[in-house]
XYZ file of N, CA and C in Angstrom:
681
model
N 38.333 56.582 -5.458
C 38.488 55.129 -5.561
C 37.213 54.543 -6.119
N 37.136 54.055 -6.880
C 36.274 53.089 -7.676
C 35.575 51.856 -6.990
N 34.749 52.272 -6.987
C 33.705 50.813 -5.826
C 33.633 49.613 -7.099
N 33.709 48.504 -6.573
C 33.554 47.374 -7.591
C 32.273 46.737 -7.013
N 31.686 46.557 -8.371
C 30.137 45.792 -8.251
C 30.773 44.185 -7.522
N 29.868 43.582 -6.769
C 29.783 42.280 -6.254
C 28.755 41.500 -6.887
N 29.310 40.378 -7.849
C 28.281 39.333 -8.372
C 27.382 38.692 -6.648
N 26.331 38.630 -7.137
C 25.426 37.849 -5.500
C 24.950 36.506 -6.471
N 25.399 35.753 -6.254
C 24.806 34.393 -6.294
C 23.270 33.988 -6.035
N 22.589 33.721 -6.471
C 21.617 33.134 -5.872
C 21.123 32.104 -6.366
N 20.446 31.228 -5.077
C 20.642 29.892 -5.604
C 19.141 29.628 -6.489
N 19.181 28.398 -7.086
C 17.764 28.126 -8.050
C 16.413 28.043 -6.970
N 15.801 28.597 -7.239
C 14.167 28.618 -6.438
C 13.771 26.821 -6.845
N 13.631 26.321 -6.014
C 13.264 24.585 -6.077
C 11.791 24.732 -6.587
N 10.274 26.162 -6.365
C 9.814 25.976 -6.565
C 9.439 26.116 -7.581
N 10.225 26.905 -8.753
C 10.458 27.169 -9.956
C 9.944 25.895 -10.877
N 10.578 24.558 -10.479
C 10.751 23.213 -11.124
C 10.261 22.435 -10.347
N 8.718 22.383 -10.242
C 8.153 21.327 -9.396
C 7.797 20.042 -9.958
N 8.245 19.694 -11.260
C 8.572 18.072 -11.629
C 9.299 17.768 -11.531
N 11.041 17.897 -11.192
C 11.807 16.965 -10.314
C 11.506 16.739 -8.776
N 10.735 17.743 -8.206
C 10.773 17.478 -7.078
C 9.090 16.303 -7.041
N 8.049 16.821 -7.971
C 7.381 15.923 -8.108
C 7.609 14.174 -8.571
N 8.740 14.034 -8.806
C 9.635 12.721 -9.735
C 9.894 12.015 -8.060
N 10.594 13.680 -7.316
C 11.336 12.631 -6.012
C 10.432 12.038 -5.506
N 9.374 13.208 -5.152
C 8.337 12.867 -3.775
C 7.898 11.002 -4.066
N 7.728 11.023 -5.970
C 7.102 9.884 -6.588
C 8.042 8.391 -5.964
N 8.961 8.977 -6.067
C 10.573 7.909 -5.728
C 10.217 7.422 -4.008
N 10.159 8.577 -3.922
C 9.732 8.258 -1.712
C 8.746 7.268 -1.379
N 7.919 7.773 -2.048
C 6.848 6.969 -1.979
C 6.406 5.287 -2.482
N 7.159 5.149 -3.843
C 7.436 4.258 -4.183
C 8.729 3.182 -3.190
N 9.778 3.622 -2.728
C 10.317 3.293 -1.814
C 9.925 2.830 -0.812
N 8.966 3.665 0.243
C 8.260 3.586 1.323
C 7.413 1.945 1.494
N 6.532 1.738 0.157
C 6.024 0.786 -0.072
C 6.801 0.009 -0.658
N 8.088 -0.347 -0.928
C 8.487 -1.469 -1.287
C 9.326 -1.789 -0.428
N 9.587 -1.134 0.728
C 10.164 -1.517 2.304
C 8.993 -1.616 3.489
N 7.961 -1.593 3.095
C 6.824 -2.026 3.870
C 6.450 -3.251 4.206
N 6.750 -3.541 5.431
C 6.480 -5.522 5.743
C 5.116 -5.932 6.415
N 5.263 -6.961 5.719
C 4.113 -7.952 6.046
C 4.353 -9.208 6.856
N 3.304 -9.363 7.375
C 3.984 -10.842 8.639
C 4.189 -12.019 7.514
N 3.854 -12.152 6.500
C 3.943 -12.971 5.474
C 3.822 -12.078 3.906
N 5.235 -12.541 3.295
C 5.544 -11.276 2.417
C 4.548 -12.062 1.431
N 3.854 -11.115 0.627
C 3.088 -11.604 -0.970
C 3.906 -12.239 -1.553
N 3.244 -13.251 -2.488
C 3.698 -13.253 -3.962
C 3.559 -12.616 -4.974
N 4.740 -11.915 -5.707
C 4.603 -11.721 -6.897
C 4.214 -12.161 -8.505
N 3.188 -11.932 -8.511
C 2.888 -12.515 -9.637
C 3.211 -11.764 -11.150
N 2.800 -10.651 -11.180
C 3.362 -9.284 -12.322
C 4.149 -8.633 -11.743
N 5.324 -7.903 -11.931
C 5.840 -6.735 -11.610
C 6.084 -5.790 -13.289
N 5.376 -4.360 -13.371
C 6.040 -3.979 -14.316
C 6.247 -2.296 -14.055
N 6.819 -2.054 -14.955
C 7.927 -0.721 -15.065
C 6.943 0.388 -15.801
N 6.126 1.199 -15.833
C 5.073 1.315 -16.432
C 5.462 3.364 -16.685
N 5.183 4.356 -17.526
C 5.085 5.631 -17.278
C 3.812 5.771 -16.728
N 3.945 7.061 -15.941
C 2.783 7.325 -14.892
C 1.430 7.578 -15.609
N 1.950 7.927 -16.899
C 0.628 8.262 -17.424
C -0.035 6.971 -18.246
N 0.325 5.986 -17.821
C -0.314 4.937 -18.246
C -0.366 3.733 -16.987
N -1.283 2.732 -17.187
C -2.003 2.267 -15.521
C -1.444 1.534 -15.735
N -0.297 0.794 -14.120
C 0.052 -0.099 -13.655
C -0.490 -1.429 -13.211
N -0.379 -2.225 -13.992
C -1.546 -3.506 -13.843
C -0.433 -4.415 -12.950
N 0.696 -3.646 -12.038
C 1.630 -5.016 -11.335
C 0.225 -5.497 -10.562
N 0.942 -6.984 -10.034
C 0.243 -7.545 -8.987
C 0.527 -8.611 -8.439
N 0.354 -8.614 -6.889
C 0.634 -9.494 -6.141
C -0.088 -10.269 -5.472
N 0.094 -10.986 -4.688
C -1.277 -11.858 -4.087
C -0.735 -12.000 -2.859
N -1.969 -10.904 -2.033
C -2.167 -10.955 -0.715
C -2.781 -11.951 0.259
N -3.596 -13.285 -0.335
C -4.370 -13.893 0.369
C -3.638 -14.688 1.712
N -2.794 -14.759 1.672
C -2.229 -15.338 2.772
C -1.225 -14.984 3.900
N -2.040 -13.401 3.650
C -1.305 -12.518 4.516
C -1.955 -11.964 5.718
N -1.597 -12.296 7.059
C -2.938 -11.542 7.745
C -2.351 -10.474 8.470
N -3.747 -10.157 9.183
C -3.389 -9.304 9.596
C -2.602 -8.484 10.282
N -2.292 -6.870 9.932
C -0.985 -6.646 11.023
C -0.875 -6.726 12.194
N 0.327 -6.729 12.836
C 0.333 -6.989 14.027
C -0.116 -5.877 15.292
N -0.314 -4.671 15.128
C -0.305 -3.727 16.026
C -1.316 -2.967 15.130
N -2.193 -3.591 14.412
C -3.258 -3.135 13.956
C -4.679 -3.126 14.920
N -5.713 -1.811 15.071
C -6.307 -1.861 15.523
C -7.536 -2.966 14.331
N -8.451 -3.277 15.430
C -9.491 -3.835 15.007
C -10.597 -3.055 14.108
N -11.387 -3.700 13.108
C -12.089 -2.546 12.398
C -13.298 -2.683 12.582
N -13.394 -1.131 12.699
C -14.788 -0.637 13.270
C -16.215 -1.534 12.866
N -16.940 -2.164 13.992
C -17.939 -2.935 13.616
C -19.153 -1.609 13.272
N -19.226 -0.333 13.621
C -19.856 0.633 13.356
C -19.652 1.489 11.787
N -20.341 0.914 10.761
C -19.983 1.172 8.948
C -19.876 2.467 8.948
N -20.043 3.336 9.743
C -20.221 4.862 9.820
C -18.272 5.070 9.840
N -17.774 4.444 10.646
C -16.558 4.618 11.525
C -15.755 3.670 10.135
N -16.055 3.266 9.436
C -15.136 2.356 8.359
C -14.364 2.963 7.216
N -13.380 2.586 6.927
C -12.498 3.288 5.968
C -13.577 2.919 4.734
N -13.474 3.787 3.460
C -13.959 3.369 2.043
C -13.619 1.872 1.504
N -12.954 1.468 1.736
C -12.815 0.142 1.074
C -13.311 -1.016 2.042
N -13.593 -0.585 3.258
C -14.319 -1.501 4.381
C -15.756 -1.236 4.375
N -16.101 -0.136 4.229
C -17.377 -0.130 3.160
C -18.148 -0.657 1.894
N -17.304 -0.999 1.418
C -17.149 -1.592 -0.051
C -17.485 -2.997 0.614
N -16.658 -3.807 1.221
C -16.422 -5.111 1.607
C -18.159 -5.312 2.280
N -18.702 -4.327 3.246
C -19.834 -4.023 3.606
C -20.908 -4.628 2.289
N -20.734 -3.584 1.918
C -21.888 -3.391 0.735
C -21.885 -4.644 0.307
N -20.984 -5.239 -0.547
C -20.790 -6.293 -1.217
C -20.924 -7.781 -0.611
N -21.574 -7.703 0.813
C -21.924 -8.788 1.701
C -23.388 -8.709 2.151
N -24.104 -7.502 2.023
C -25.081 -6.850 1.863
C -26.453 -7.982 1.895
N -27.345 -8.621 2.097
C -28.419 -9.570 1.266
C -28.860 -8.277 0.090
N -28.879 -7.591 0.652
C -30.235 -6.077 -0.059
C -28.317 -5.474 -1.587
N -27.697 -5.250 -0.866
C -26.758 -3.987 -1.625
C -25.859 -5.057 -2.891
N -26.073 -6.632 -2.043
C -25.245 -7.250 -2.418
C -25.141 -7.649 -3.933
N -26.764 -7.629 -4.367
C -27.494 -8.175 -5.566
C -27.277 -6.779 -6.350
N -26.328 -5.894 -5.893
C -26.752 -4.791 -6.968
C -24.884 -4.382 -7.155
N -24.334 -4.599 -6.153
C -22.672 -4.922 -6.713
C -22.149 -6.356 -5.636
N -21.704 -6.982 -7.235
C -21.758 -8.414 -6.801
C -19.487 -8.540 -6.801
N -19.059 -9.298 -6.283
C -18.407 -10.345 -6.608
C -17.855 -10.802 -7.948
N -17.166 -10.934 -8.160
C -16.689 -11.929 -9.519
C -16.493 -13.272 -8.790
N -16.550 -14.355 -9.984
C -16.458 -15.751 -9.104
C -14.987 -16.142 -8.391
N -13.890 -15.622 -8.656
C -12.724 -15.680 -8.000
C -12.468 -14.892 -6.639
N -13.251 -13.525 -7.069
C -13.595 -13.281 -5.423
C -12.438 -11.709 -5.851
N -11.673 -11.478 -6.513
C -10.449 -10.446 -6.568
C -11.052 -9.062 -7.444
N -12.465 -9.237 -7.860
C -12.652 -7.996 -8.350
C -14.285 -8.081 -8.579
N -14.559 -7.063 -8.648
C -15.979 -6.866 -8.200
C -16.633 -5.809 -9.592
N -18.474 -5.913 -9.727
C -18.421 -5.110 -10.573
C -19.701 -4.424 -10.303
N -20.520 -3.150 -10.838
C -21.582 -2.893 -10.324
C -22.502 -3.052 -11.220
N -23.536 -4.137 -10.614
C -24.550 -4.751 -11.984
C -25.726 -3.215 -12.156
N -26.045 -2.665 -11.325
C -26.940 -1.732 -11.406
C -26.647 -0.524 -10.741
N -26.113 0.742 -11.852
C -25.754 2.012 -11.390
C -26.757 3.038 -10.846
N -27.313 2.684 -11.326
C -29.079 3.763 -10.894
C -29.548 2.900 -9.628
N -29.150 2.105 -9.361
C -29.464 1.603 -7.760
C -28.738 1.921 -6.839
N -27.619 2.735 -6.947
C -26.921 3.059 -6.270
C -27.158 4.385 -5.616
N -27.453 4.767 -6.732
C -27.723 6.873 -6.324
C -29.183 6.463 -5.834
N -30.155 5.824 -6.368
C -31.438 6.046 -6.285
C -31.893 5.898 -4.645
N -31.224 4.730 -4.260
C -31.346 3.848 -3.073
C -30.467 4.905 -1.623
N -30.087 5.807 -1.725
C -29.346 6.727 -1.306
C -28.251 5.905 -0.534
N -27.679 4.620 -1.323
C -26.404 4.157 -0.556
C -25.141 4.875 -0.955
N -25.360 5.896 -2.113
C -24.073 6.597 -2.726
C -23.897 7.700 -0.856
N -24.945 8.370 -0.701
C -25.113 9.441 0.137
C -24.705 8.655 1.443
N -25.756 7.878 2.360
C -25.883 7.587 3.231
C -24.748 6.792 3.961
N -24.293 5.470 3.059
C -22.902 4.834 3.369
C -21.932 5.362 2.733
N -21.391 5.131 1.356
C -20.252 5.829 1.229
C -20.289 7.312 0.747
N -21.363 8.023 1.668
C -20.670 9.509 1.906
C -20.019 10.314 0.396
N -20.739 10.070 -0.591
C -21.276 10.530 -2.352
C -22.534 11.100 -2.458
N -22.449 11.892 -3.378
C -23.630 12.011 -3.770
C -24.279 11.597 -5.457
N -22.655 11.817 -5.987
C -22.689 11.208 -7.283
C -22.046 10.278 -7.892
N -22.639 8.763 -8.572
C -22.282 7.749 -9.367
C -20.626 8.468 -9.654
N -19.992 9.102 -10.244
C -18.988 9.853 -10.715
C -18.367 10.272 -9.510
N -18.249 10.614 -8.249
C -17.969 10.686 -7.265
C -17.451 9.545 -6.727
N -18.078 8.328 -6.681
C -18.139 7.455 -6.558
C -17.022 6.880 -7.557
N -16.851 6.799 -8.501
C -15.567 5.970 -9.608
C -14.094 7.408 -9.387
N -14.658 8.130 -9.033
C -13.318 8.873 -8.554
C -12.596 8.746 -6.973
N -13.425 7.845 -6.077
C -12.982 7.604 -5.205
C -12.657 6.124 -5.398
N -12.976 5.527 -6.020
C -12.078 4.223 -6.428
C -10.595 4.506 -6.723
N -10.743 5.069 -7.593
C -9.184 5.070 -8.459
C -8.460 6.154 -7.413
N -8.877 6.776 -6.544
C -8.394 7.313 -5.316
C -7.275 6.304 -4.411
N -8.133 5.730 -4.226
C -7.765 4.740 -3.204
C -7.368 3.341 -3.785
N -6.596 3.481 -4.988
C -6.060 2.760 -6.002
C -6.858 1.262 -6.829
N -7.540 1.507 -7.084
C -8.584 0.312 -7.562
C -8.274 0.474 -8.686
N -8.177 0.040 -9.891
C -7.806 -0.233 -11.481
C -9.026 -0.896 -11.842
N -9.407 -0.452 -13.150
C -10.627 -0.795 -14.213
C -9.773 -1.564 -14.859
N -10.386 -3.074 -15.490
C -10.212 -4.340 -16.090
C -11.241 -3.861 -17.505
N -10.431 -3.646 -18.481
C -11.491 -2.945 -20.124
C -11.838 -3.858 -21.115
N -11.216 -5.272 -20.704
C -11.685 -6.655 -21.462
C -11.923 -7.935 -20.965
N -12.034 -8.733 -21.730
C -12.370 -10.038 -20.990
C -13.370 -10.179 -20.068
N -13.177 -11.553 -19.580
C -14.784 -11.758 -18.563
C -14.309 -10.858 -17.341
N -13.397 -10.123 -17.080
C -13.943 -9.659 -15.903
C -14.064 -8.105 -16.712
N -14.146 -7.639 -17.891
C -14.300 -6.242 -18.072
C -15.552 -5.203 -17.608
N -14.866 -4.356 -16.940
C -15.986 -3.055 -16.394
C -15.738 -3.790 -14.902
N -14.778 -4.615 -14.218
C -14.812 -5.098 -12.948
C -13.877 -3.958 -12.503
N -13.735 -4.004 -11.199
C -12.574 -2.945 -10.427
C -11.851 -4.007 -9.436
N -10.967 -3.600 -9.356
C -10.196 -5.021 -8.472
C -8.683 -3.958 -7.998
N -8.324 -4.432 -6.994
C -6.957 -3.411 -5.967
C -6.081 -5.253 -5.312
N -4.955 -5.352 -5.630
C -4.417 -6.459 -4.981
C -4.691 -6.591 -3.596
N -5.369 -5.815 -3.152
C -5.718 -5.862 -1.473
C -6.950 -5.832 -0.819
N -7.944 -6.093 -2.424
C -9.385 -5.602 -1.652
C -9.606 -7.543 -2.375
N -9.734 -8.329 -1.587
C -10.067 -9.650 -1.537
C -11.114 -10.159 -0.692
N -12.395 -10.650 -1.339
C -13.302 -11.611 -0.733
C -12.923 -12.017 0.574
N -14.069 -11.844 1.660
C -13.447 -12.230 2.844
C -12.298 -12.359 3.127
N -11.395 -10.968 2.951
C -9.955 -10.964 3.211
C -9.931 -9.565 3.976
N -11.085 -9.006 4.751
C -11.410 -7.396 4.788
C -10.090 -6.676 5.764
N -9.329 -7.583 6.266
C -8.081 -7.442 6.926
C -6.975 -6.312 6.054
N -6.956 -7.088 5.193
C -6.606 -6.348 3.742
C -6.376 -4.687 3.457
N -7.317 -4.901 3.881
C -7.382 -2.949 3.887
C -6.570 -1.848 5.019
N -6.594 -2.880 5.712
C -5.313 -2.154 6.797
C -4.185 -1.993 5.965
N -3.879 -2.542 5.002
C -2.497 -2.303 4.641
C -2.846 -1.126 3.473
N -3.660 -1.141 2.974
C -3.797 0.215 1.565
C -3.468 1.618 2.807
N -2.869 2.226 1.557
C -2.645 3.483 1.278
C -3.493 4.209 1.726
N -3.337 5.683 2.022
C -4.072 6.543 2.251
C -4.520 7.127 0.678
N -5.801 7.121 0.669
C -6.313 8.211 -1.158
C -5.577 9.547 -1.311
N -5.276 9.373 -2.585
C -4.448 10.525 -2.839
C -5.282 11.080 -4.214
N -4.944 12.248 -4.827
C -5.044 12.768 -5.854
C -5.562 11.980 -7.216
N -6.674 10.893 -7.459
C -6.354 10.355 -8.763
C -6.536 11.157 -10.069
N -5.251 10.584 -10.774
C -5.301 11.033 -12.096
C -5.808 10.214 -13.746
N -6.134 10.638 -14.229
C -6.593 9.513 -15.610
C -5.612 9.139 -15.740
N -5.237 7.635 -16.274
C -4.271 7.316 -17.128
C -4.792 6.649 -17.717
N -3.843 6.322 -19.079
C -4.492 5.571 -19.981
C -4.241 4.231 -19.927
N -5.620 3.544 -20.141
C -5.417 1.686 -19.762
C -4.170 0.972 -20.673
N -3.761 0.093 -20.084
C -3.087 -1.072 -20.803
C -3.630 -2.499 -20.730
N -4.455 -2.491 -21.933
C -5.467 -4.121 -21.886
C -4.245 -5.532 -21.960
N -3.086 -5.043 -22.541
C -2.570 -6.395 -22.504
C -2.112 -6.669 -21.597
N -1.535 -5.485 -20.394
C -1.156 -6.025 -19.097
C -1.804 -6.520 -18.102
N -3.189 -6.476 -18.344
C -4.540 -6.178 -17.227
C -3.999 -7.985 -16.574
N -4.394 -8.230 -15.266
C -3.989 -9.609 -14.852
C -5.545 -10.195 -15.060
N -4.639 -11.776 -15.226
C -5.686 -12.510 -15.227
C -6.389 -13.466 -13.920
N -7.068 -12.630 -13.096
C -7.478 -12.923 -12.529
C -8.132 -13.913 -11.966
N -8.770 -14.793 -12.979
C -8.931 -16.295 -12.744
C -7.991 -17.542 -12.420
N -7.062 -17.107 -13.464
C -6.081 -17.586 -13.478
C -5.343 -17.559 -12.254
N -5.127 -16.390 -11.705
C -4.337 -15.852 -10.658
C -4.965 -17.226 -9.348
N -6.361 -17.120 -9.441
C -7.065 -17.974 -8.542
C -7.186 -18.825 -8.468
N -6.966 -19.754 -9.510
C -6.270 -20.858 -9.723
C -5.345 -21.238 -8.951
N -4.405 -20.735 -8.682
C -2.951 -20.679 -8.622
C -3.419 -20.427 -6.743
N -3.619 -19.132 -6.535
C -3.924 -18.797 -5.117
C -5.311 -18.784 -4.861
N -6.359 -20.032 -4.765
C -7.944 -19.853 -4.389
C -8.024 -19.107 -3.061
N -8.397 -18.314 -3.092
C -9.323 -17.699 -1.602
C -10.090 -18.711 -0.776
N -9.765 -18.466 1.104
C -10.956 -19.307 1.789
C -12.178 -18.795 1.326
N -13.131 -19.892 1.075
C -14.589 -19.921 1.210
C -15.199 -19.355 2.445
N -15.666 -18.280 2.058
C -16.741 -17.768 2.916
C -17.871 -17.744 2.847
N -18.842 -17.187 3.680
C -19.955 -17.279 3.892
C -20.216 -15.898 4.389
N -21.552 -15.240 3.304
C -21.702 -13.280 3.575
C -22.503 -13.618 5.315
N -21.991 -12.499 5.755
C -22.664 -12.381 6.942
C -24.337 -11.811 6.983
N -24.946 -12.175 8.401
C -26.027 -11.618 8.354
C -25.996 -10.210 8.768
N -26.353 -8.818 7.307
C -27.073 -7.572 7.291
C -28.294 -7.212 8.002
N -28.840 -7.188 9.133
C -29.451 -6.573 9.313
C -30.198 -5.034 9.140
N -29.338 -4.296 8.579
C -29.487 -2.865 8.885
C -30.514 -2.994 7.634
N -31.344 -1.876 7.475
C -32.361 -1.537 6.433
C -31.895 -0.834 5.777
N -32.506 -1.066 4.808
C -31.820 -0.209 3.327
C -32.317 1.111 3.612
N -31.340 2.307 3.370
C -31.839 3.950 3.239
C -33.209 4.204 2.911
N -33.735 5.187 2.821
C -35.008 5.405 2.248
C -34.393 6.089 0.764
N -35.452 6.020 -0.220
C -35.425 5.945 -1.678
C -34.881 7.655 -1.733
N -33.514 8.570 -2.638
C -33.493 9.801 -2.692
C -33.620 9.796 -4.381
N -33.690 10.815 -4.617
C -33.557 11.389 -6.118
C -32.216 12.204 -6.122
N -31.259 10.957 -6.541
C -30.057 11.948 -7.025
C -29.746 11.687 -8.108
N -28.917 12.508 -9.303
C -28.512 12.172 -10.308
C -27.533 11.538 -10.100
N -26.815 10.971 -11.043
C -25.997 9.951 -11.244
C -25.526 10.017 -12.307
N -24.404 9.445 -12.728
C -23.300 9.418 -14.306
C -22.695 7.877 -14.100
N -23.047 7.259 -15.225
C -22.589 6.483 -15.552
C -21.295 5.642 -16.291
N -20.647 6.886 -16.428
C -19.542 6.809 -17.436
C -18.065 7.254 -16.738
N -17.686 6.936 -17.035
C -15.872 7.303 -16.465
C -15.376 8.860 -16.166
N -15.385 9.385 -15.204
C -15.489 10.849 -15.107
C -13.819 11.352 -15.733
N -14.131 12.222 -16.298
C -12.557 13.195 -17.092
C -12.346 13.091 -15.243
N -10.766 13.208 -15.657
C -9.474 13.176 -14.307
C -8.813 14.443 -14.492
């Protein structure tokens, strides 16, 4: 008697094709955050449809959103502070403040002096860098977008990192993976404008006490690090 071969099926290895499943995870995530509530929902000001490999300039305006409700309080100890509550730090600074300032609307910020950063060991000591380039890769980490024209160009600005708004940061994302993409200058928002429309409360920087690091010798890069 003649044995007959049996076709075996087997099914497709998912890990074979890890850009649809990279497409979904993208979908989840995107989802996740657009069912994410606020005690007072933003306004939309941009929304756009963008490929990944080119930067999403949507944006909304958080200023009149506070804080969450079952949010813990943030750490008055800068050691214990997320990166972007650091940032808010620095940038209130008397000493750090004069070296990354503010824009006059308050929604994006820029760094007037890069060699003061590494030199002064605030790359090392507070935000936990050692290099200028380290440093612009943990921006775009933790989703901050470069502005490549106009008066605010070479600024960095995140719809959630707002002038005395440091509440704000409870709601960002956890840093993920950043990748280069390529800018889109005509979408970039206009930020003045925007402020116009939604002015920020007037604040007043708090008093810094702490002393500036002692002086290190680190190198530093000034330029946009390959992604």
């Amino acid at each position: 008697m003649n044995s007959q071969s049996v076709a075996v099926i087997v099914p497709p290895d998912d890990s074979a094709v890890p850009q649809p499943q990279q497409r979904l995870r993208r979908k989840e995530r995107h989802a996740q955050q657009a069912q994410k509530e606020y005690p007072v929902p933003p306004t939309v000001i941009n929304c756009l449809n963008q490929p990944h490999s080119i930067t999403n300039h949507s944006y909304r305006d958080f200023s009149k959103v506070p804080p969450p409700v079952d949010a813990q309080a943030i750490p008055t100890d800068v050691s214990q502070q997320s990166f972007p509550q650091k940032l808010h730090w620095l940038l209130h600074h008397p000493v750090y403040g004069l070296k990354m300032e503010w824009k006059l609307h308050g929604r994006a910020f820029f760094v007037r002096v890069p060699n003061y950063l590494a030199l002064s060991g605030v790359l090392q000591e507070v935000l936990e860098c050692r290099r200028y380039s380290v440093f612009l890769c943990l921006l775009q980490s933790w989703g901050f977008k470069l502005i490549t024209q106009g008066p605010d160009r070479n600024c960095w600005y995140h719809e959630l990192f707002l002038r005395g708004l440091v509440h704000l940061t409870l709601y960002m994302d956890e840093p993920r993976d950043a990748r280069r993409r390529l800018p889109d200058p005509a979408n970039e928002p206009d930020l003045y404008a925007i402020s116009q429309r939604f002015p920020l409360p007037a604040t007043t920087a708090p008093d810094a006490q702490d002393q500036p690091p002692p002086v290190q010798e680190e190198e530093q890069d000034d330029v946009l690090p390959e992604m």
